[in-house]
């Protein structure tokens, strides 16, 4: 039976030009390159210049995605931007991106699910496309986490960086069988009981400030492996595919030790996992499209490949999504 599926037509990414290495960080906070590499796998991160905003990074990524898809901005009728670091409290960064791209039709809005934001945004766009409400969507993950870091807190400031990634999704009829391209299955979860383990200590309604990121790293670590492995298993079950049929795992890039733990639990060989966090640290909602873009540029994302995305972030929120390229 024919079904509508959301096909990924194009992918793009953008990192700010300025690189901050672990040694650069060690000049102003008590840490070492060895500690950061050993505990996290991160070697460097990119930091946006003053005045370079989440929308600027998102627009650069979106432009590249549209060029690679061969799609003009005028053909886009939905923009969803996943971000926890918007340019302004309102209007949505997605609306700003819409205007910067010269798009005046369709709808644009932000999604806030922190590090799971890109998976949440993809699932949301997929549902708009499958429902027939939109035809071509730009799904963007863009962050300037450097703005909400406490640069005196060595337990958090070494982990995060800035960046953006984007995909163009298009609704296309497929046969409804195992050869279908596009998004095949997804699962989203959240549990607000854990909000105090990873949060920002400010906000317009509570403190009237922007605030800084705060985290209980050990507890986040403990929950991450268990929750992410669980949602991957649920998503695979819903899709009818087994873990050994997945060509590429594209995880949220938070910490190499979390990724190793998940790979071990699910018995995934390291060559099927894309890891880019060494180059840009944890970029929250931007990290999955940045890793997707890396896989694309390495010619690993060829047509027909089965790709599993997964993430967990503040809230907690977490989710996974299976897509055939
Ligand atoms: N440099 C040097 N020493 C440090 C640093 C640093 N940057 N940060 C902490 N330390 C010290 C601590 O002060 C502590 O010292 P003490 O023993 O004298 O008190 C020691 O290192 C151990 O601290 P822990 O917090 O126990 O270190 P741990 O091994 O847990 O590693 C880390 C910390 C890397 C944050 C880890 O807990 C982690 O990766 N957690 C997951 C967090 C994460 O990835 N969050 C991202 C968002 S959520 C997500 O995306 C899944």
Coordinates of C-alpha atoms and ligand atoms in Angstrom, one line a residue:
X1 CA 0.0 0.0 0.0
X2 CA 1.4 3.4 -1.0
X3 CA 2.4 5.6 1.9
X4 CA 3.8 9.1 2.3
X5 CA 7.3 9.2 3.8
X6 CA 9.6 12.1 4.6
X7 CA 12.8 11.7 2.5
X8 CA 16.0 13.5 3.5
X9 CA 16.8 15.4 0.2
X10 CA 19.8 17.4 1.4
X11 CA 22.1 18.0 4.4
X12 CA 24.2 21.0 5.4
X13 CA 26.2 22.2 8.4
X14 CA 28.1 25.2 9.7
X15 CA 30.7 25.7 12.4
X16 CA 32.0 29.1 13.5
X17 CA 35.5 29.8 12.4
X18 CA 37.0 30.3 15.8
X19 CA 38.4 27.1 17.4
X20 CA 39.1 26.7 21.1
X21 CA 41.3 23.8 21.9
X22 CA 41.6 22.0 25.3
X23 CA 44.9 23.7 25.8
X24 CA 43.3 27.1 25.1
X25 CA 40.7 26.3 27.9
X26 CA 43.5 25.2 30.3
X27 CA 44.8 28.8 30.1
X28 CA 41.8 30.2 32.0
X29 CA 40.2 27.2 33.9
X30 CA 41.9 24.5 36.0
X31 CA 41.9 21.6 33.6
X32 CA 44.2 19.7 31.2
X33 CA 44.0 18.4 27.7
X34 CA 44.5 14.8 29.0
X35 CA 41.6 15.0 31.5
X36 CA 39.2 16.3 28.9
X37 CA 40.3 13.8 26.2
X38 CA 40.3 10.8 28.6
X39 CA 36.9 11.6 30.3
X40 CA 35.0 12.9 27.2
X41 CA 36.9 12.3 23.9
X42 CA 36.6 16.1 23.1
X43 CA 39.7 17.8 21.6
X44 CA 38.3 21.2 20.6
X45 CA 35.1 23.1 20.1
X46 CA 34.0 26.0 17.9
X47 CA 32.9 29.3 19.5
X48 CA 30.7 31.9 17.8
X49 CA 32.1 35.4 17.5
X50 CA 30.2 38.2 19.3
X51 CA 27.3 39.1 17.1
X52 CA 27.3 35.7 15.4
X53 CA 24.0 34.3 16.4
X54 CA 22.1 31.0 16.4
X55 CA 20.1 32.2 13.4
X56 CA 23.3 33.1 11.5
X57 CA 24.7 29.6 12.0
X58 CA 21.4 28.0 11.2
X59 CA 21.0 30.0 7.9
X60 CA 24.5 28.9 6.7
X61 CA 23.6 25.2 7.4
X62 CA 20.2 25.6 5.8
X63 CA 21.6 27.2 2.6
X64 CA 24.0 24.3 2.1
X65 CA 21.3 21.8 2.7
X66 CA 19.0 23.4 0.1
X67 CA 21.8 23.7 -2.5
X68 CA 22.7 20.0 -2.0
X69 CA 19.0 19.1 -2.3
X70 CA 18.6 21.3 -5.4
X71 CA 15.7 23.0 -3.8
X72 CA 15.0 26.8 -3.7
X73 CA 14.0 28.6 -0.5
X74 CA 10.7 29.4 -2.3
X75 CA 9.9 25.6 -2.3
X76 CA 10.1 25.4 1.6
X77 CA 6.8 25.5 3.4
X78 CA 7.9 24.5 6.9
X79 CA 10.9 25.5 9.1
X80 CA 11.5 24.0 12.4
X81 CA 14.5 25.1 14.4
X82 CA 15.6 23.0 17.4
X83 CA 17.5 25.3 19.8
X84 CA 18.0 26.0 23.5
X85 CA 19.9 29.2 22.7
X86 CA 17.5 31.3 20.7
X87 CA 18.6 34.8 19.4
X88 CA 15.7 36.3 21.4
X89 CA 13.2 35.0 23.9
X90 CA 10.7 35.6 21.1
X91 CA 10.1 35.6 18.2
X92 CA 11.3 32.1 17.3
X93 CA 14.7 31.8 15.8
X94 CA 13.1 29.8 13.0
X95 CA 11.1 32.9 12.0
X96 CA 14.3 34.9 11.9
X97 CA 15.9 32.2 9.7
X98 CA 12.8 32.2 7.5
X99 CA 13.2 36.0 6.9
X100 CA 16.9 35.7 6.3
X101 CA 16.3 33.1 3.7
X102 CA 13.7 35.3 2.0
X103 CA 10.8 32.8 2.6
X104 CA 7.4 34.4 3.2
X105 CA 5.1 31.4 3.0
X106 CA 4.4 28.4 5.2
X107 CA 5.1 28.1 9.0
X108 CA 8.2 28.5 11.1
X109 CA 8.7 27.7 14.8
X110 CA 11.2 26.6 17.3
X111 CA 11.4 23.4 19.3
X112 CA 13.0 23.2 22.7
X113 CA 14.1 19.8 23.7
X114 CA 17.8 20.7 24.4
X115 CA 20.1 18.0 23.1
X116 CA 17.2 15.8 21.8
X117 CA 15.9 18.8 19.9
X118 CA 16.9 17.7 16.4
X119 CA 15.2 14.3 16.8
X120 CA 12.1 16.0 18.2
X121 CA 12.1 18.5 15.3
X122 CA 12.5 15.7 12.7
X123 CA 9.6 13.7 14.2
X124 CA 7.5 16.8 14.3
X125 CA 8.3 17.7 10.6
X126 CA 7.7 14.1 9.6
X127 CA 4.2 14.2 11.1
X128 CA 3.4 17.5 9.3
X129 CA 4.6 16.0 6.0
X130 CA 2.7 12.7 6.5
X131 CA -0.5 14.6 7.4
X132 CA -0.2 16.5 4.1
X133 CA 0.0 19.9 5.9
X134 CA 3.4 20.7 4.5
X135 CA 5.4 19.4 1.5
X136 CA 9.0 20.4 2.1
X137 CA 10.6 21.2 5.4
X138 CA 13.8 22.7 6.6
X139 CA 14.7 21.0 9.9
X140 CA 17.6 22.9 11.7
X141 CA 19.5 22.3 14.8
X142 CA 21.5 25.4 15.8
X143 CA 23.1 26.4 19.1
X144 CA 25.4 29.0 20.6
X145 CA 25.9 27.2 23.9
X146 CA 29.0 29.3 24.6
X147 CA 26.6 32.0 25.6
X148 CA 25.1 30.0 28.5
X149 CA 28.2 28.4 29.9
X150 CA 29.7 29.4 33.2
X151 CA 33.3 29.7 32.0
X152 CA 34.6 29.3 35.6
X153 CA 32.9 25.9 36.0
X154 CA 35.4 23.4 34.7
X155 CA 32.9 20.5 35.1
X156 CA 30.7 21.9 32.3
X157 CA 32.5 24.6 30.2
X158 CA 34.9 22.0 28.7
X159 CA 32.0 19.9 27.2
X160 CA 30.1 22.2 24.9
X161 CA 30.5 24.2 21.7
X162 CA 28.6 26.1 19.0
X163 CA 27.4 25.0 15.6
X164 CA 24.5 24.2 13.3
X165 CA 23.2 21.5 11.0
X166 CA 20.1 21.3 8.8
X167 CA 18.3 18.9 6.5
X168 CA 15.7 19.3 3.8
X169 CA 12.8 16.9 4.2
X170 CA 10.4 16.2 1.4
X171 CA 7.1 14.2 1.4
X172 CA 7.2 11.5 -1.3
X173 CA 5.0 8.5 -2.0
X174 CA 6.7 5.1 -1.2
X175 CA 5.4 1.6 -1.6
X176 CA 5.1 0.9 2.1
X177 CA 7.5 -2.0 2.1
X178 CA 11.0 -2.7 3.5
X179 CA 12.7 -0.9 0.6
X180 CA 11.0 2.4 1.5
X181 CA 13.2 5.4 1.7
X182 CA 12.7 8.1 4.3
X183 CA 11.7 8.1 8.0
X184 CA 10.6 4.6 8.9
X185 CA 10.1 4.7 12.7
X186 CA 10.7 7.0 15.7
X187 CA 10.1 7.2 19.4
X188 CA 10.2 10.3 21.7
X189 CA 10.2 10.3 25.5
X190 CA 10.6 12.8 28.3
X191 CA 10.5 12.7 32.1
X192 CA 10.5 16.0 34.0
X193 CA 11.3 14.4 37.3
X194 CA 15.0 14.8 36.2
X195 CA 14.9 18.5 35.4
X196 CA 17.4 19.4 38.1
X197 CA 20.1 17.1 36.8
X198 CA 20.8 19.3 33.7
X199 CA 19.3 22.8 33.4
X200 CA 19.9 26.5 33.0
X201 CA 19.5 28.5 36.2
X202 CA 17.7 31.4 34.6
X203 CA 14.8 32.3 32.4
X204 CA 12.4 35.2 31.6
X205 CA 9.6 33.9 33.9
X206 CA 11.7 32.8 36.8
X207 CA 14.8 35.1 37.2
X208 CA 14.4 37.5 34.3
X209 CA 17.9 36.5 33.2
X210 CA 19.4 34.1 30.7
X211 CA 21.3 32.0 33.3
X212 CA 24.0 29.4 33.1
X213 CA 24.1 25.7 32.4
X214 CA 24.2 23.5 35.5
X215 CA 24.7 19.7 35.5
X216 CA 25.2 16.7 37.7
X217 CA 27.5 15.0 35.2
X218 CA 27.7 11.7 37.0
X219 CA 23.9 11.3 37.3
X220 CA 23.4 12.4 33.6
X221 CA 26.0 9.8 32.6
X222 CA 24.2 7.0 34.5
X223 CA 20.8 7.8 33.0
X224 CA 22.1 8.4 29.4
X225 CA 23.3 4.8 28.6
X226 CA 20.2 3.2 30.1
X227 CA 17.7 5.6 28.5
X228 CA 19.3 5.8 25.1
X229 CA 19.8 2.0 24.8
X230 CA 16.1 1.5 25.8
X231 CA 14.7 4.0 23.2
X232 CA 16.9 2.5 20.4
X233 CA 15.5 -1.0 21.2
X234 CA 11.9 0.4 21.2
X235 CA 12.5 2.1 17.8
X236 CA 14.0 -0.9 16.2
X237 CA 11.1 -3.1 17.5
X238 CA 8.6 -0.6 16.0
X239 CA 10.5 -0.7 12.7
X240 CA 10.9 -4.4 12.3
X241 CA 14.7 -4.1 11.8
X242 CA 17.4 -5.6 14.0
X243 CA 20.4 -3.7 15.3
X244 CA 22.8 -5.7 13.0
X245 CA 20.8 -4.4 9.9
X246 CA 21.6 -0.8 10.7
X247 CA 24.3 0.6 8.5
X248 CA 25.1 3.7 10.5
X249 CA 24.5 4.9 14.0
X250 CA 24.5 8.7 14.3
X251 CA 24.3 9.5 18.0
X252 CA 24.0 12.8 19.7
X253 CA 27.7 13.8 20.3
X254 CA 27.9 14.3 24.1
X255 CA 30.6 12.1 25.4
X256 CA 32.7 9.3 23.9
X257 CA 32.3 7.2 27.0
X258 CA 28.5 7.4 26.8
X259 CA 28.7 6.3 23.1
X260 CA 31.1 3.4 23.9
X261 CA 28.7 2.3 26.7
X262 CA 25.7 2.2 24.3
X263 CA 27.7 0.5 21.6
X264 CA 28.7 -2.2 24.1
X265 CA 25.2 -2.7 25.4
X266 CA 23.7 -3.0 21.9
X267 CA 26.7 -4.8 20.4
X268 CA 27.3 -2.3 17.6
X269 CA 30.7 -2.5 15.9
X270 CA 32.7 0.8 16.2
X271 CA 33.0 1.2 12.5
X272 CA 29.2 1.7 12.2
X273 CA 29.1 4.6 14.7
X274 CA 29.8 8.2 13.5
X275 CA 31.8 10.2 16.1
X276 CA 32.6 13.9 15.6
X277 CA 32.6 15.2 19.1
X278 CA 36.4 15.3 19.1
X279 CA 36.1 18.1 16.6
X280 CA 33.3 20.2 18.1
X281 CA 32.3 19.0 21.5
X282 CA 28.6 18.8 22.5
X283 CA 26.7 21.2 20.3
X284 CA 23.3 20.1 21.7
X285 CA 20.6 20.2 19.0
X286 CA 23.2 20.7 16.3
X287 CA 25.2 17.7 17.1
X288 CA 23.3 15.0 15.1
X289 CA 23.0 17.0 11.9
X290 CA 26.8 17.9 12.2
X291 CA 27.5 14.2 12.5
X292 CA 25.1 13.4 9.6
X293 CA 26.9 16.0 7.5
X294 CA 30.3 14.5 8.3
X295 CA 29.0 11.0 7.3
X296 CA 27.6 12.5 4.1
X297 CA 30.9 14.2 3.3
X298 CA 32.8 10.9 3.9
X299 CA 30.5 9.3 1.3
X300 CA 29.0 7.0 4.0
X301 CA 25.4 8.2 3.5
X302 CA 24.6 6.6 0.1
X303 CA 21.1 5.9 -1.1
X304 CA 19.5 2.9 0.6
X305 CA 21.6 3.1 3.8
X306 CA 19.7 2.5 7.0
X307 CA 20.6 5.1 9.6
X308 CA 19.6 5.3 13.3
X309 CA 19.7 8.7 15.1
X310 CA 19.5 9.0 18.9
X311 CA 19.8 11.6 21.6
X312 CA 19.2 12.5 25.2
X313 CA 19.1 15.9 26.8
X314 CA 17.9 18.1 29.6
X315 CA 14.4 17.4 30.9
X316 CA 15.2 14.6 30.5
X317 CA 14.1 14.3 26.9
X318 CA 15.3 11.5 24.7
X319 CA 14.4 9.9 21.4
X320 CA 15.5 7.8 18.4
X321 CA 14.6 7.7 14.7
X322 CA 15.3 5.3 11.9
X323 CA 15.6 6.6 8.4
X324 CA 16.6 5.1 5.1
X325 CA 18.7 7.5 3.1
Ligands
LIG1 N1 39.3 19.2 34.4 C1 39.9 18.6 35.5 N2 39.3 18.0 36.5 C2 37.9 18.1 36.5 C3 37.2 18.7 35.4 C4 38.0 19.3 34.4 N3 37.4 19.9 33.3 N4 35.9 18.6 35.7 C5 35.8 18.0 36.8 N5 37.0 17.6 37.3 C6 37.3 16.9 38.5 C7 36.2 17.0 39.6 O1 36.3 18.2 40.3 C8 36.5 15.8 40.4 O2 37.6 16.2 41.3 P1 37.6 15.6 42.8 O3 37.6 14.1 42.7 O4 38.8 16.2 43.4 O5 36.3 16.1 43.4 C9 37.0 14.8 39.4 O6 37.4 15.6 38.3 C10 36.0 13.8 39.0 O7 34.8 14.5 38.8 P2 33.5 13.7 38.2 O8 32.4 14.7 38.0 O9 33.2 12.6 39.1 O10 34.1 13.2 36.8 P3 33.5 12.2 35.8 O11 34.4 11.0 35.6 O12 32.0 11.9 36.2 O13 33.5 13.0 34.5 C11 31.9 14.2 33.1 C12 32.7 14.2 34.4 C13 32.9 14.2 32.0 C14 31.1 15.5 33.1 C15 31.0 13.0 33.1 O14 30.3 12.9 34.3 C16 30.0 13.0 32.0 O15 30.4 12.9 30.8 N6 28.7 13.1 32.2 C17 27.8 13.1 31.2 C18 27.4 14.5 31.0 C19 27.1 14.9 29.6 O16 27.6 14.4 28.6 N7 26.3 15.9 29.5 C20 25.9 16.5 28.2 C21 24.5 16.8 28.2 S1 23.5 15.5 28.4 C22 23.7 14.6 27.0 O17 24.0 15.2 26.0 C23 23.6 13.1 27.1

